[in-house]
Amino acid sequence: CGGLTPDERASKCRFDMMSFSWLPPPCYDSELSEEFASLRQWRYYSDNEGREEIPVEQVQKGLQDLFVLYKHHLYHYSYMWRKLRRAAIRGGPIDGYIADTRHTVHCGHELVE
């Protein structure tokens, strides 16, 4: 969904709240996204100290950079691995974000530290 205007992107793609990326519908796992969204009341911030909270409705627009607490990152790692597994088992497409080897290595490293 890169290279599209914000309006085009909003009409043709879905914003994934756990990967913070715009995805074409075949790459968006709505069931898994809803599961993670229901786990807790996620909080998002405009600063890395967590002082300026951003309303979730604003985050869902996918228009700004943001920060999350470390615990959110741990859930993100789990989400991304589950998403990759589900796509592989179902024979579905795998988006470029989750297919990036560097990201997979990063997630694995962070989980064992």
PDB file of C-alpha atoms in Angstrom:
ATOM      1  CA  CYS A   1       0.000   0.000   0.000  1.00  0.00           C
ATOM      2  CA  GLY A   2       3.002   2.270  -0.310  1.00  0.00           C
ATOM      3  CA  GLY A   3       2.969   5.036  -2.873  1.00  0.00           C
ATOM      4  CA  LEU A   4      -0.727   5.778  -2.451  1.00  0.00           C
ATOM      5  CA  THR A   5      -2.224   9.045  -1.300  1.00  0.00           C
ATOM      6  CA  PRO A   6      -3.789   8.920   2.182  1.00  0.00           C
ATOM      7  CA  ASP A   7      -7.290   8.829   0.651  1.00  0.00           C
ATOM      8  CA  GLU A   8      -6.380   6.041  -1.780  1.00  0.00           C
ATOM      9  CA  ARG A   9      -4.689   4.088   0.985  1.00  0.00           C
ATOM     10  CA  ALA A  10      -7.705   4.424   3.293  1.00  0.00           C
ATOM     11  CA  SER A  11     -10.058   3.154   0.581  1.00  0.00           C
ATOM     12  CA  LYS A  12      -7.875   0.285  -0.692  1.00  0.00           C
ATOM     13  CA  CYS A  13      -5.970  -0.894   2.387  1.00  0.00           C
ATOM     14  CA  ARG A  14      -6.385  -1.726   6.071  1.00  0.00           C
ATOM     15  CA  PHE A  15      -4.280  -0.258   8.869  1.00  0.00           C
ATOM     16  CA  ASP A  16      -2.876  -2.993  11.097  1.00  0.00           C
ATOM     17  CA  MET A  17      -2.706  -1.674  14.650  1.00  0.00           C
ATOM     18  CA  MET A  18      -0.178  -4.297  15.790  1.00  0.00           C
ATOM     19  CA  SER A  19       2.336  -3.799  12.988  1.00  0.00           C
ATOM     20  CA  PHE A  20       1.515  -0.122  12.408  1.00  0.00           C
ATOM     21  CA  SER A  21       1.437  -0.689   8.673  1.00  0.00           C
ATOM     22  CA  TRP A  22      -1.036  -0.314   5.833  1.00  0.00           C
ATOM     23  CA  LEU A  23      -1.817  -3.659   4.214  1.00  0.00           C
ATOM     24  CA  PRO A  24      -3.814  -4.782   1.189  1.00  0.00           C
ATOM     25  CA  PRO A  25      -6.896  -6.779   2.274  1.00  0.00           C
ATOM     26  CA  PRO A  26      -5.408 -10.232   1.464  1.00  0.00           C
ATOM     27  CA  CYS A  27      -2.527  -9.527   3.886  1.00  0.00           C
ATOM     28  CA  TYR A  28      -4.704  -8.204   6.710  1.00  0.00           C
ATOM     29  CA  ASP A  29      -5.679 -10.845   9.291  1.00  0.00           C
ATOM     30  CA  SER A  30      -8.815  -9.317  10.787  1.00  0.00           C
ATOM     31  CA  GLU A  31      -9.442 -12.237  13.162  1.00  0.00           C
ATOM     32  CA  LEU A  32      -5.978 -12.017  14.695  1.00  0.00           C
ATOM     33  CA  SER A  33      -6.071  -8.207  14.777  1.00  0.00           C
ATOM     34  CA  GLU A  34      -9.375  -8.259  16.652  1.00  0.00           C
ATOM     35  CA  GLU A  35      -8.030 -10.841  19.106  1.00  0.00           C
ATOM     36  CA  PHE A  36      -5.037  -8.679  19.995  1.00  0.00           C
ATOM     37  CA  ALA A  37      -7.137  -5.508  20.117  1.00  0.00           C
ATOM     38  CA  SER A  38      -9.375  -7.145  22.731  1.00  0.00           C
ATOM     39  CA  LEU A  39      -6.525  -8.296  24.997  1.00  0.00           C
ATOM     40  CA  ARG A  40      -6.130  -4.964  26.768  1.00  0.00           C
ATOM     41  CA  GLN A  41      -6.651  -1.279  26.463  1.00  0.00           C
ATOM     42  CA  TRP A  42      -3.621  -0.394  24.353  1.00  0.00           C
ATOM     43  CA  ARG A  43      -2.107   3.041  24.813  1.00  0.00           C
ATOM     44  CA  TYR A  44      -0.194   5.061  22.259  1.00  0.00           C
ATOM     45  CA  TYR A  45       2.000   8.107  22.764  1.00  0.00           C
ATOM     46  CA  SER A  46       3.459  10.926  20.709  1.00  0.00           C
ATOM     47  CA  ASP A  47       6.630  10.961  22.835  1.00  0.00           C
ATOM     48  CA  ASN A  48       8.963   8.173  23.920  1.00  0.00           C
ATOM     49  CA  GLU A  49       8.491   8.992  27.616  1.00  0.00           C
ATOM     50  CA  GLY A  50       4.776   8.142  27.450  1.00  0.00           C
ATOM     51  CA  ARG A  51       3.522  11.550  28.580  1.00  0.00           C
ATOM     52  CA  GLU A  52       1.428  12.587  25.566  1.00  0.00           C
ATOM     53  CA  GLU A  53      -1.236   9.970  24.901  1.00  0.00           C
ATOM     54  CA  ILE A  54      -2.767   9.702  21.434  1.00  0.00           C
ATOM     55  CA  PRO A  55      -6.432   8.615  21.211  1.00  0.00           C
ATOM     56  CA  VAL A  56      -6.847   5.202  19.577  1.00  0.00           C
ATOM     57  CA  GLU A  57      -9.189   6.755  16.998  1.00  0.00           C
ATOM     58  CA  GLN A  58      -6.309   8.944  15.851  1.00  0.00           C
ATOM     59  CA  VAL A  59      -3.890   6.003  15.746  1.00  0.00           C
ATOM     60  CA  GLN A  60      -6.333   4.003  13.597  1.00  0.00           C
ATOM     61  CA  LYS A  61      -5.946   6.606  10.855  1.00  0.00           C
ATOM     62  CA  GLY A  62      -2.320   5.515  10.464  1.00  0.00           C
ATOM     63  CA  LEU A  63      -1.094   9.030   9.754  1.00  0.00           C
ATOM     64  CA  GLN A  64       1.501   9.691  12.441  1.00  0.00           C
ATOM     65  CA  ASP A  65       4.536   8.264  14.143  1.00  0.00           C
ATOM     66  CA  LEU A  66       3.945   7.052  17.674  1.00  0.00           C
ATOM     67  CA  PHE A  67       5.450   5.284  20.639  1.00  0.00           C
ATOM     68  CA  VAL A  68       4.206   2.358  22.723  1.00  0.00           C
ATOM     69  CA  LEU A  69       5.309   0.865  26.021  1.00  0.00           C
ATOM     70  CA  TYR A  70       7.717  -2.082  26.041  1.00  0.00           C
ATOM     71  CA  LYS A  71       4.970  -4.567  26.971  1.00  0.00           C
ATOM     72  CA  HIS A  72       3.205  -3.629  23.730  1.00  0.00           C
ATOM     73  CA  HIS A  73       6.366  -4.571  21.836  1.00  0.00           C
ATOM     74  CA  LEU A  74       6.301  -8.035  23.407  1.00  0.00           C
ATOM     75  CA  TYR A  75       2.729  -8.520  22.224  1.00  0.00           C
ATOM     76  CA  HIS A  76       3.757  -7.203  18.807  1.00  0.00           C
ATOM     77  CA  TYR A  77       6.426  -9.919  18.520  1.00  0.00           C
ATOM     78  CA  SER A  78       3.927 -12.633  19.409  1.00  0.00           C
ATOM     79  CA  TYR A  79       1.359 -11.181  17.010  1.00  0.00           C
ATOM     80  CA  MET A  80       3.806 -11.068  14.108  1.00  0.00           C
ATOM     81  CA  TRP A  81       4.921 -14.674  14.581  1.00  0.00           C
ATOM     82  CA  ARG A  82       1.350 -15.898  14.865  1.00  0.00           C
ATOM     83  CA  LYS A  83       0.403 -13.908  11.787  1.00  0.00           C
ATOM     84  CA  LEU A  84       3.284 -15.418   9.804  1.00  0.00           C
ATOM     85  CA  ARG A  85       2.347 -18.934  10.922  1.00  0.00           C
ATOM     86  CA  ARG A  86      -1.327 -18.440  10.061  1.00  0.00           C
ATOM     87  CA  ALA A  87      -0.481 -17.129   6.591  1.00  0.00           C
ATOM     88  CA  ALA A  88       1.905 -20.034   5.959  1.00  0.00           C
ATOM     89  CA  ILE A  89      -0.615 -22.667   7.081  1.00  0.00           C
ATOM     90  CA  ARG A  90      -3.461 -21.114   5.100  1.00  0.00           C
ATOM     91  CA  GLY A  91      -1.326 -20.562   2.034  1.00  0.00           C
ATOM     92  CA  GLY A  92      -2.089 -16.865   2.166  1.00  0.00           C
ATOM     93  CA  PRO A  93       0.112 -13.968   1.160  1.00  0.00           C
ATOM     94  CA  ILE A  94       2.802 -12.701   3.498  1.00  0.00           C
ATOM     95  CA  ASP A  95       3.281  -8.946   3.551  1.00  0.00           C
ATOM     96  CA  GLY A  96       6.721  -7.380   3.218  1.00  0.00           C
ATOM     97  CA  TYR A  97       6.803  -6.237   6.840  1.00  0.00           C
ATOM     98  CA  ILE A  98       6.430  -9.709   8.287  1.00  0.00           C
ATOM     99  CA  ALA A  99       8.617 -11.286   5.588  1.00  0.00           C
ATOM    100  CA  ASP A 100      11.565  -9.041   6.476  1.00  0.00           C
ATOM    101  CA  THR A 101      14.260 -11.313   7.940  1.00  0.00           C
ATOM    102  CA  ARG A 102      15.772  -8.449   9.934  1.00  0.00           C
ATOM    103  CA  HIS A 103      12.467  -7.938  11.741  1.00  0.00           C
ATOM    104  CA  THR A 104      12.175 -11.652  12.548  1.00  0.00           C
ATOM    105  CA  VAL A 105      15.723 -11.694  13.939  1.00  0.00           C
ATOM    106  CA  HIS A 106      14.983  -8.540  15.956  1.00  0.00           C
ATOM    107  CA  CYS A 107      11.822 -10.084  17.449  1.00  0.00           C
ATOM    108  CA  GLY A 108      13.641 -13.288  18.381  1.00  0.00           C
ATOM    109  CA  HIS A 109      16.499 -11.386  19.972  1.00  0.00           C
ATOM    110  CA  GLU A 110      14.173  -9.179  22.020  1.00  0.00           C
ATOM    111  CA  LEU A 111      12.154 -12.139  23.296  1.00  0.00           C
ATOM    112  CA  VAL A 112      15.179 -13.951  24.693  1.00  0.00           C
ATOM    113  CA  GLU A 113      16.835 -10.916  26.249  1.00  0.00           C
TER     114      GLU A 113
END
